[in-house]
XYZ file of C-alpha atoms in Angstrom:
359
model
C 87.889 115.056 104.459
C 85.146 114.988 107.071
C 87.066 117.518 109.162
C 84.555 120.359 109.121
C 85.776 122.291 106.063
C 82.346 123.968 105.964
C 82.938 125.615 109.342
C 86.622 126.352 108.764
C 85.897 128.032 105.429
C 82.913 129.955 106.772
C 84.858 131.318 109.741
C 87.756 132.339 107.495
C 85.328 134.094 105.163
C 83.838 135.976 108.121
C 87.315 136.892 109.368
C 88.260 138.400 105.982
C 85.269 140.726 106.477
C 84.238 141.605 102.927
C 80.706 142.851 102.271
C 80.375 140.625 99.196
C 81.190 136.918 99.388
C 80.848 134.441 96.532
C 80.643 130.721 97.221
C 80.984 128.232 94.334
C 79.865 124.665 95.110
C 78.468 121.476 93.628
C 74.872 121.877 92.448
C 73.710 119.215 94.908
C 75.173 121.153 97.854
C 73.615 124.588 97.260
C 70.654 124.028 99.603
C 72.936 122.569 102.315
C 75.186 125.645 102.210
C 72.200 128.021 102.241
C 70.799 126.263 105.324
C 74.239 126.374 106.970
C 74.572 130.136 106.554
C 70.957 130.900 107.440
C 71.381 128.888 110.648
C 74.801 130.059 111.850
C 75.517 133.381 110.070
C 72.319 135.373 110.406
C 74.149 138.673 109.925
C 74.545 137.855 106.208
C 71.864 138.137 103.515
C 71.976 134.841 101.589
C 71.371 134.711 97.824
C 70.803 131.647 95.646
C 72.544 132.809 92.472
C 70.921 130.130 90.323
C 67.973 132.530 90.405
C 68.715 135.367 87.928
C 66.723 137.933 89.907
C 68.621 137.096 93.102
C 71.888 137.222 91.137
C 71.149 140.770 89.933
C 70.191 141.856 93.462
C 73.388 140.301 94.839
C 75.569 142.208 92.348
C 73.874 145.570 93.025
C 73.544 145.234 96.804
C 75.823 147.016 99.247
C 74.852 144.936 102.294
C 76.767 142.138 104.037
C 75.934 139.186 101.801
C 76.828 135.729 100.526
C 75.932 134.504 97.048
C 75.971 130.788 96.292
C 76.214 129.282 92.807
C 77.254 125.947 91.307
C 80.364 125.390 89.175
C 78.491 124.482 85.997
C 76.550 127.764 85.985
C 79.334 130.255 86.725
C 80.573 130.855 83.163
C 76.963 131.226 81.993
C 76.574 134.224 84.317
C 79.008 136.857 82.921
C 77.416 139.475 85.207
C 79.648 137.997 87.946
C 82.577 139.766 86.257
C 81.057 143.067 87.451
C 81.633 142.048 91.071
C 84.897 143.222 92.660
C 86.558 143.527 96.078
C 84.982 140.308 97.328
C 85.978 137.032 98.962
C 85.524 133.925 96.842
C 85.348 130.436 98.307
C 85.435 127.228 96.256
C 84.073 124.102 97.926
C 85.817 120.995 96.539
C 88.235 123.161 94.587
C 89.495 120.136 92.624
C 86.484 120.863 90.370
C 88.686 123.409 88.566
C 91.697 121.094 88.116
C 91.274 121.270 84.327
C 92.424 124.804 83.558
C 91.125 124.494 79.976
C 87.506 123.935 81.086
C 85.135 126.899 80.625
C 84.282 127.062 84.314
C 87.962 127.130 85.310
C 88.846 129.865 82.811
C 85.898 131.973 83.954
C 86.584 131.567 87.673
C 90.227 132.541 87.130
C 89.057 135.802 85.489
C 86.861 136.909 88.405
C 87.924 140.072 90.287
C 88.183 138.594 93.766
C 90.248 140.147 96.562
C 90.549 136.984 98.673
C 90.203 133.313 97.776
C 89.513 130.289 99.969
C 89.932 126.823 98.456
C 88.428 123.837 100.284
C 89.284 120.303 99.202
C 89.621 116.880 100.768
C 91.372 115.556 97.651
C 93.025 118.530 95.900
C 95.154 116.387 93.574
C 94.129 112.736 94.044
C 97.819 111.848 93.831
C 98.207 113.756 90.542
C 100.247 116.888 91.180
C 99.822 118.110 87.615
C 96.159 118.738 88.468
C 97.142 121.426 90.996
C 98.129 123.992 88.386
C 94.825 125.904 88.095
C 94.446 126.031 91.889
C 97.969 127.439 92.119
C 96.896 130.282 89.832
C 94.109 131.177 92.264
C 96.663 131.205 95.081
C 98.770 133.699 93.053
C 101.690 131.318 92.611
C 103.049 133.050 89.506
C 104.581 130.234 87.500
C 104.052 129.254 83.879
C 102.732 125.796 83.115
C 105.967 124.907 81.315
C 108.059 125.967 84.318
C 105.674 124.112 86.664
C 106.142 120.909 84.687
C 109.913 121.386 84.438
C 110.220 121.800 88.208
C 107.754 119.219 89.504
C 106.455 116.795 86.836
C 108.293 113.929 85.091
C 106.926 113.171 81.615
C 107.759 111.153 78.554
C 106.524 111.162 74.970
C 104.844 108.099 73.475
C 103.643 107.440 69.959
C 99.892 106.901 69.534
C 98.859 106.248 65.949
C 101.721 108.302 64.614
C 101.087 111.243 66.963
C 103.439 112.086 69.862
C 101.559 112.237 73.203
C 103.082 113.483 76.460
C 102.210 111.403 79.527
C 103.058 111.873 83.212
C 105.234 109.112 84.672
C 106.288 110.630 88.016
C 107.011 113.665 90.171
C 110.021 115.484 91.593
C 110.848 118.214 94.132
C 107.574 117.555 95.981
C 108.806 119.018 99.274
C 109.688 122.233 97.439
C 106.187 122.274 95.926
C 104.586 121.797 99.351
C 106.701 124.607 100.766
C 105.664 126.882 97.902
C 102.027 126.023 98.528
C 102.447 126.792 102.224
C 104.046 130.144 101.321
C 100.904 130.951 99.333
C 98.475 130.066 102.109
C 97.878 126.330 101.723
C 97.273 124.384 104.937
C 97.404 120.583 104.749
C 95.679 118.529 107.432
C 95.348 114.789 107.825
C 92.422 113.339 109.704
C 94.518 112.007 112.588
C 96.170 115.406 113.052
C 92.856 117.155 113.677
C 90.377 114.753 115.234
C 90.192 111.136 116.312
C 87.568 109.455 114.151
C 86.345 105.851 114.521
C 88.327 103.058 112.881
C 87.845 102.019 109.246
C 87.763 98.329 108.320
C 87.725 96.846 104.811
C 85.782 93.603 104.403
C 86.528 91.777 101.136
C 83.816 89.484 99.776
C 84.972 87.047 97.078
C 82.690 86.657 94.054
C 82.996 83.930 91.434
C 83.800 84.993 87.871
C 81.273 83.985 85.215
C 82.132 81.929 82.106
C 81.041 84.900 79.968
C 83.529 87.179 81.745
C 86.346 84.668 81.343
C 85.599 84.304 77.621
C 85.513 88.058 77.141
C 88.722 88.529 79.112
C 90.416 85.958 76.882
C 88.904 86.771 73.474
C 87.544 90.332 73.831
C 84.232 88.855 72.692
C 81.300 87.034 74.256
C 77.549 86.594 73.958
C 74.866 86.530 76.636
C 71.538 85.560 75.147
C 70.824 88.204 72.506
C 73.521 90.521 73.881
C 76.889 90.748 72.149
C 80.004 92.208 73.786
C 82.900 93.295 71.568
C 86.003 94.824 73.131
C 87.338 96.446 69.977
C 89.421 99.038 71.831
C 90.787 99.565 75.347
C 87.779 101.631 76.484
C 85.077 99.173 75.375
C 87.186 96.312 76.730
C 87.301 97.925 80.171
C 83.625 98.992 80.074
C 82.321 95.522 79.229
C 84.639 93.808 81.709
C 83.177 96.004 84.448
C 79.608 95.360 83.332
C 80.170 91.608 83.108
C 81.566 91.710 86.643
C 78.564 93.616 87.979
C 75.364 93.792 85.958
C 75.690 90.277 84.518
C 77.152 88.420 87.488
C 74.400 86.426 89.226
C 76.737 85.341 92.047
C 77.474 88.954 92.927
C 73.762 89.762 92.923
C 73.126 86.757 95.167
C 75.828 87.833 97.611
C 74.419 91.349 97.655
C 70.994 89.955 98.521
C 72.406 87.757 101.301
C 74.401 90.657 102.702
C 71.537 93.131 103.004
C 69.149 90.370 104.114
C 71.428 89.505 107.032
C 71.296 92.941 108.678
C 68.850 95.636 109.687
C 71.570 98.273 109.699
C 71.344 101.438 107.619
C 73.394 100.670 104.465
C 75.005 102.848 101.784
C 75.581 101.262 98.344
C 77.836 102.844 95.708
C 77.271 101.815 92.107
C 78.202 102.850 88.554
C 75.610 101.889 85.951
C 71.872 102.595 85.725
C 71.075 98.957 84.922
C 73.127 97.954 87.964
C 70.982 100.248 90.121
C 67.753 98.836 88.670
C 68.813 95.277 89.557
C 69.972 96.136 93.083
C 66.934 98.277 93.834
C 64.623 95.407 92.821
C 66.495 93.081 95.217
C 66.126 95.602 98.060
C 62.446 96.182 97.281
C 61.767 92.428 97.311
C 63.253 92.375 100.823
C 60.953 95.267 101.883
C 63.869 97.584 102.564
C 63.126 101.349 102.682
C 65.085 102.897 99.801
C 66.799 106.224 99.211
C 68.763 107.249 96.137
C 71.234 109.882 94.956
C 72.076 109.866 91.257
C 72.080 112.160 88.240
C 68.286 112.112 88.041
C 67.157 112.017 91.657
C 68.160 112.978 95.174
C 65.896 111.472 97.822
C 67.305 110.815 101.297
C 64.010 110.665 103.225
C 64.213 106.967 104.057
C 67.926 107.271 104.884
C 67.057 109.945 107.450
C 63.996 108.205 108.938
C 64.497 104.443 108.633
C 67.295 102.626 110.494
C 67.105 99.640 108.107
C 67.161 101.673 104.885
C 69.346 101.032 101.829
C 70.667 104.151 100.092
C 71.924 103.783 96.511
C 74.482 106.380 95.410
C 76.010 106.799 91.982
C 79.665 107.782 92.377
C 79.531 110.884 90.184
C 76.490 112.259 92.006
C 77.258 111.515 95.638
C 80.864 110.601 96.381
C 81.527 114.188 97.534
C 79.725 116.464 99.941
C 77.082 114.195 101.499
C 76.865 113.778 105.274
C 75.900 110.147 105.843
C 77.272 109.446 109.311
C 73.973 107.941 110.455
C 75.312 104.872 108.646
C 78.612 103.142 109.325
C 78.491 100.566 106.518
C 79.210 101.137 102.817
C 78.895 98.474 100.112
C 80.880 98.982 96.890
C 79.040 96.902 94.330
C 81.470 97.836 91.565
C 84.481 100.135 91.879
C 84.966 103.593 90.448
C 87.944 104.288 88.185
C 88.595 107.539 90.086
C 90.813 107.368 93.169
C 89.435 110.768 94.170
C 85.815 109.582 94.117
C 86.720 106.430 96.038
C 88.604 108.256 98.805
C 85.872 110.880 99.056
C 83.119 108.254 99.156
C 84.686 106.571 102.204
C 84.433 109.822 104.126
C 80.663 110.087 103.670
C 80.355 107.981 106.839
C 83.757 108.420 108.536
C 83.488 112.093 109.454
C 82.676 114.429 112.338
C 79.583 113.111 114.118
C 80.365 109.431 113.548
C 80.734 107.518 116.807
C 80.941 103.909 115.508
C 83.608 101.942 113.603
C 83.110 102.176 109.827
C 83.000 99.133 107.562
C 83.464 98.956 103.810
């Protein structure tokens, strides 16, 4: 992560020398990739395949070209199945880790000649999630055989139904060797480039009486609000909200923290109400604000103002953003995804960063 996958993938695509090249990316990264190719690869005609007219032109063209589309739109564009003898590149290829998803099934059916997979977190520690990417690499193994060779499972009873869960892994060196045989190259940050240090700074926040009651009884009230943890999911959801949205001490510490510095800050959050509270605190302190979430992407103040506060919702911005103008990230509440957490740290600790990074 943060090692220049954009350039590595682009150069490999150029080296493979196909007239047609299909790039599948996150929706939020389409414009960034278009600008990258228009700046550094002027010999290619660049198509934004979200536009149906450009998509049709891309399919019919015989010129040297690159078409860029987002994962969510691929299976809604069956005309892509008419394309053949092309190089396909997937940015953040872990997006197809669920081989049953429509986008994964469709991408696996495409008639590509070459495939390039780019990922900073291809498995997030879960090797079972590699299976669909292995299919793209032409590792011809059935899912049952894959599990028998590499995955340790057990069956548990849930409401009278047997459910298979993963409890461990085996033969991992053999799996890595197989991946290498099929073109996979694994690189760790320290093996490629020396990036600035990363330091974790833990701030202790007091638990609220409401949280303690809910933790004990799976029930609590806050004014007119009622919290009932009647299953494991609602229990976890309300515990997280009580620790963040409804914790005045945490809000106070957040205010003190951003008030004490004029540095450019990145803030990762989960819930919309959480964002509303934190944004109001930043506005009251006259901080320039930027935001990346499911509804909005505005990084103007991040780019221009050295004392800005940029709020990022994990699902919308933990991958793909280049935020190395900042070297400080605040995690107001954690994500449940190890992949999103590891990716989010690399938004600042990446090529171009010349200062130690703090979290």
